[in-house]
Amino acid sequence: MGNTMKRIMLLFFVLVLIYIQQATVIIYAENAEKSMDAEGGTENTEKPEGEDITSGEGEEDDEEPEEPKPEIKSFLTEFSKADGKEGIYVTKPEVWIRHVSERGVTRYQLVKETKILTQGILEQEGQEAMIAGESFGEGEHKLEVWMEDEEGQTVKEFALQETFLVDTQAPEIRMEVPGGFDAWHKECAILNVDASDGVSGVRKLICYANGQCMGEAKGNKGKFEIKGTSFSGKGVEVQVTAEDRAGNQSSRVKSVYIDNKAPRAEINGVEDYMITSEPLSVVYEVQEENILSECSAFAEWQNVQGKQSVLPVPEWENIKDGKRTVQRLTEDGIYRLKVSAVDKAGYQAEQN
């Protein structure tokens, strides 16, 4: 009897615990539902038809969308202005390059023919580079600037090619005249000119003689007729100026000897067919405005018996613009006299 009562009491106690547990769960669920209603939301705890409901434990949160990459911006460039004609640089240029993009890099290189003179890369936004004039030589240069993305691929729309033609040197001039510059010419001289410029080429030649323009020739070759007169053995000053396509000029000056007059040869103190009973002093005189090549005097005496002989002529002395000598005639008879002169240009003069 006693054991039966104990079993009944134990069963009753277990039932009470089960009831209390269920009541606690119901109260907790009601409180949770009220709390969700107060926050403006409801929780659907029913399983949708045909869909599994999981607790969500272990699931990864949805990834946030990536922010769009900034656009690649083109580099900026600036060049010093060409200061010669036809867009040619007679002063070596300078180049500035600026990288302004958050993404990508700017690359550049300066090339002459197949040789890379300088190159570089700009990676930081706002980074700058300058190519100084010392990097340039004479002749044609090509500057290439382009951008690459993060993968090293060229951004085709951001690429630049610029050509620089540099000519800082003036043309060289060669001049010649027939016979050389020491030769003397009658009335005029022909001057041949040949100029060269290894970069841009010769545009024109201009010739002056004693300050007066003798003509102009296009290109690097010219032939000019030089007219003028030399005095006291001094040449006619000839100046040739050559100009290349860039505007560089050079000049060369030479002297050309031109003689327009023959010398003057005279015998003074006697007259042709003169008859006299007195001794005579004969003056041989030669005058030349430039330089005499030679001068000479000749005296032949025939005595009263008909015998002929040549008389010596005294040495010549220098006078202004010429030479002179004096010969004394004292014997009876017939005298035949002659004086002659030749100048450097080949003009001749004589008197008998």
Coordinates of C-alpha atoms in Angstrom, one line a residue, residues 191-313:
L191 CA 81.8 83.9 -107.8
N192 CA 80.6 80.3 -107.3
V193 CA 78.9 79.5 -103.9
D194 CA 78.0 76.2 -102.5
A195 CA 76.4 76.0 -99.0
S196 CA 75.4 73.0 -96.9
D197 CA 73.1 72.5 -93.9
G198 CA 72.8 68.9 -92.5
V199 CA 69.5 69.3 -90.8
S200 CA 66.9 71.6 -92.5
G201 CA 68.6 72.5 -95.7
V202 CA 69.6 75.8 -97.2
R203 CA 66.8 78.1 -98.2
K204 CA 68.7 80.9 -100.0
L205 CA 71.9 82.7 -100.7
I206 CA 72.5 86.4 -101.0
C207 CA 75.6 88.1 -102.3
Y208 CA 76.9 91.6 -101.7
A209 CA 79.9 93.4 -103.1
N210 CA 81.1 96.5 -101.3
G211 CA 77.7 96.6 -99.6
Q212 CA 75.7 96.4 -102.8
C213 CA 73.5 93.4 -103.5
M214 CA 74.8 91.3 -106.4
G215 CA 71.8 88.9 -106.4
E216 CA 70.0 86.2 -104.6
A217 CA 69.8 82.4 -105.3
K218 CA 67.3 79.9 -104.0
G219 CA 68.7 76.7 -102.6
N220 CA 72.3 75.9 -101.7
K221 CA 74.1 76.8 -104.9
G222 CA 74.6 80.1 -106.6
K223 CA 76.7 81.9 -109.3
F224 CA 77.2 85.6 -109.0
E225 CA 78.8 88.2 -111.2
I226 CA 80.9 90.5 -109.1
K227 CA 81.3 94.0 -110.3
G228 CA 83.4 96.7 -108.7
T229 CA 86.8 98.3 -108.8
S230 CA 89.8 97.7 -106.7
F231 CA 91.9 100.6 -105.6
S232 CA 95.5 100.7 -104.4
G233 CA 95.7 96.9 -104.7
K234 CA 92.8 96.3 -102.3
G235 CA 90.2 93.8 -103.3
V236 CA 86.4 94.3 -103.6
E237 CA 84.9 93.0 -100.4
V238 CA 82.4 90.2 -101.2
Q239 CA 80.0 88.9 -98.6
V240 CA 77.7 85.9 -99.0
T241 CA 74.9 85.2 -96.5
A242 CA 73.3 81.8 -96.4
E243 CA 70.0 81.1 -94.6
D244 CA 68.6 77.7 -93.8
R245 CA 64.9 76.7 -93.5
A246 CA 64.9 77.2 -89.8
G247 CA 66.1 80.8 -90.2
N248 CA 69.7 80.3 -89.0
Q249 CA 72.1 82.6 -91.0
S250 CA 75.8 82.5 -91.6
S251 CA 78.1 84.9 -93.6
R252 CA 81.4 84.6 -95.2
V253 CA 83.6 87.5 -96.5
K254 CA 86.3 87.3 -99.1
S255 CA 88.1 89.8 -101.3
V256 CA 88.0 89.7 -105.1
Y257 CA 90.5 91.7 -107.2
I258 CA 89.0 93.5 -110.1
D259 CA 90.7 96.0 -112.4
N260 CA 88.8 98.1 -114.9
K261 CA 91.6 100.2 -116.3
A262 CA 94.9 99.7 -118.1
P263 CA 98.0 101.4 -116.8
R264 CA 99.2 104.7 -118.3
A265 CA 102.7 104.7 -119.8
E266 CA 104.3 108.0 -120.9
I267 CA 107.5 109.5 -122.2
N268 CA 108.0 113.1 -121.1
G269 CA 110.6 115.7 -121.9
V270 CA 110.6 115.0 -125.7
E271 CA 108.2 115.0 -128.5
D272 CA 107.9 112.6 -131.4
Y273 CA 110.1 113.6 -134.4
M274 CA 111.6 116.4 -132.3
I275 CA 114.8 118.0 -133.6
T276 CA 117.1 119.7 -131.1
S277 CA 120.7 120.7 -130.7
E278 CA 120.6 120.5 -126.9
P279 CA 121.0 117.5 -124.6
L280 CA 117.7 116.2 -123.3
S281 CA 116.4 114.5 -120.1
V282 CA 113.8 111.9 -121.0
V283 CA 111.3 110.9 -118.2
Y284 CA 109.7 107.4 -118.5
E285 CA 106.6 107.2 -116.2
V286 CA 104.1 104.5 -115.6
Q287 CA 100.9 104.9 -113.5
E288 CA 98.6 102.2 -112.2
E289 CA 95.7 102.5 -109.7
N290 CA 96.3 99.0 -108.5
I291 CA 99.4 96.8 -108.9
L292 CA 101.9 96.7 -111.8
S293 CA 103.0 93.4 -113.0
E294 CA 106.0 94.8 -114.9
C295 CA 107.3 97.9 -116.6
S296 CA 110.2 98.6 -118.9
A297 CA 111.9 101.3 -121.0
F298 CA 113.9 100.9 -124.2
A299 CA 116.3 103.4 -125.8
E300 CA 118.0 102.7 -129.1
W301 CA 120.6 105.2 -130.4
Q302 CA 121.8 105.6 -134.0
N303 CA 124.9 107.8 -134.4
V304 CA 125.7 110.0 -137.3
Q305 CA 127.6 107.2 -139.0
G306 CA 124.4 105.0 -138.9
K307 CA 125.6 102.7 -136.2
Q308 CA 122.9 101.5 -133.8
S309 CA 123.2 100.6 -130.1
V310 CA 120.9 100.1 -127.1
L311 CA 121.4 102.5 -124.2
P312 CA 121.0 101.3 -120.6
V313 CA 118.0 102.7 -118.7

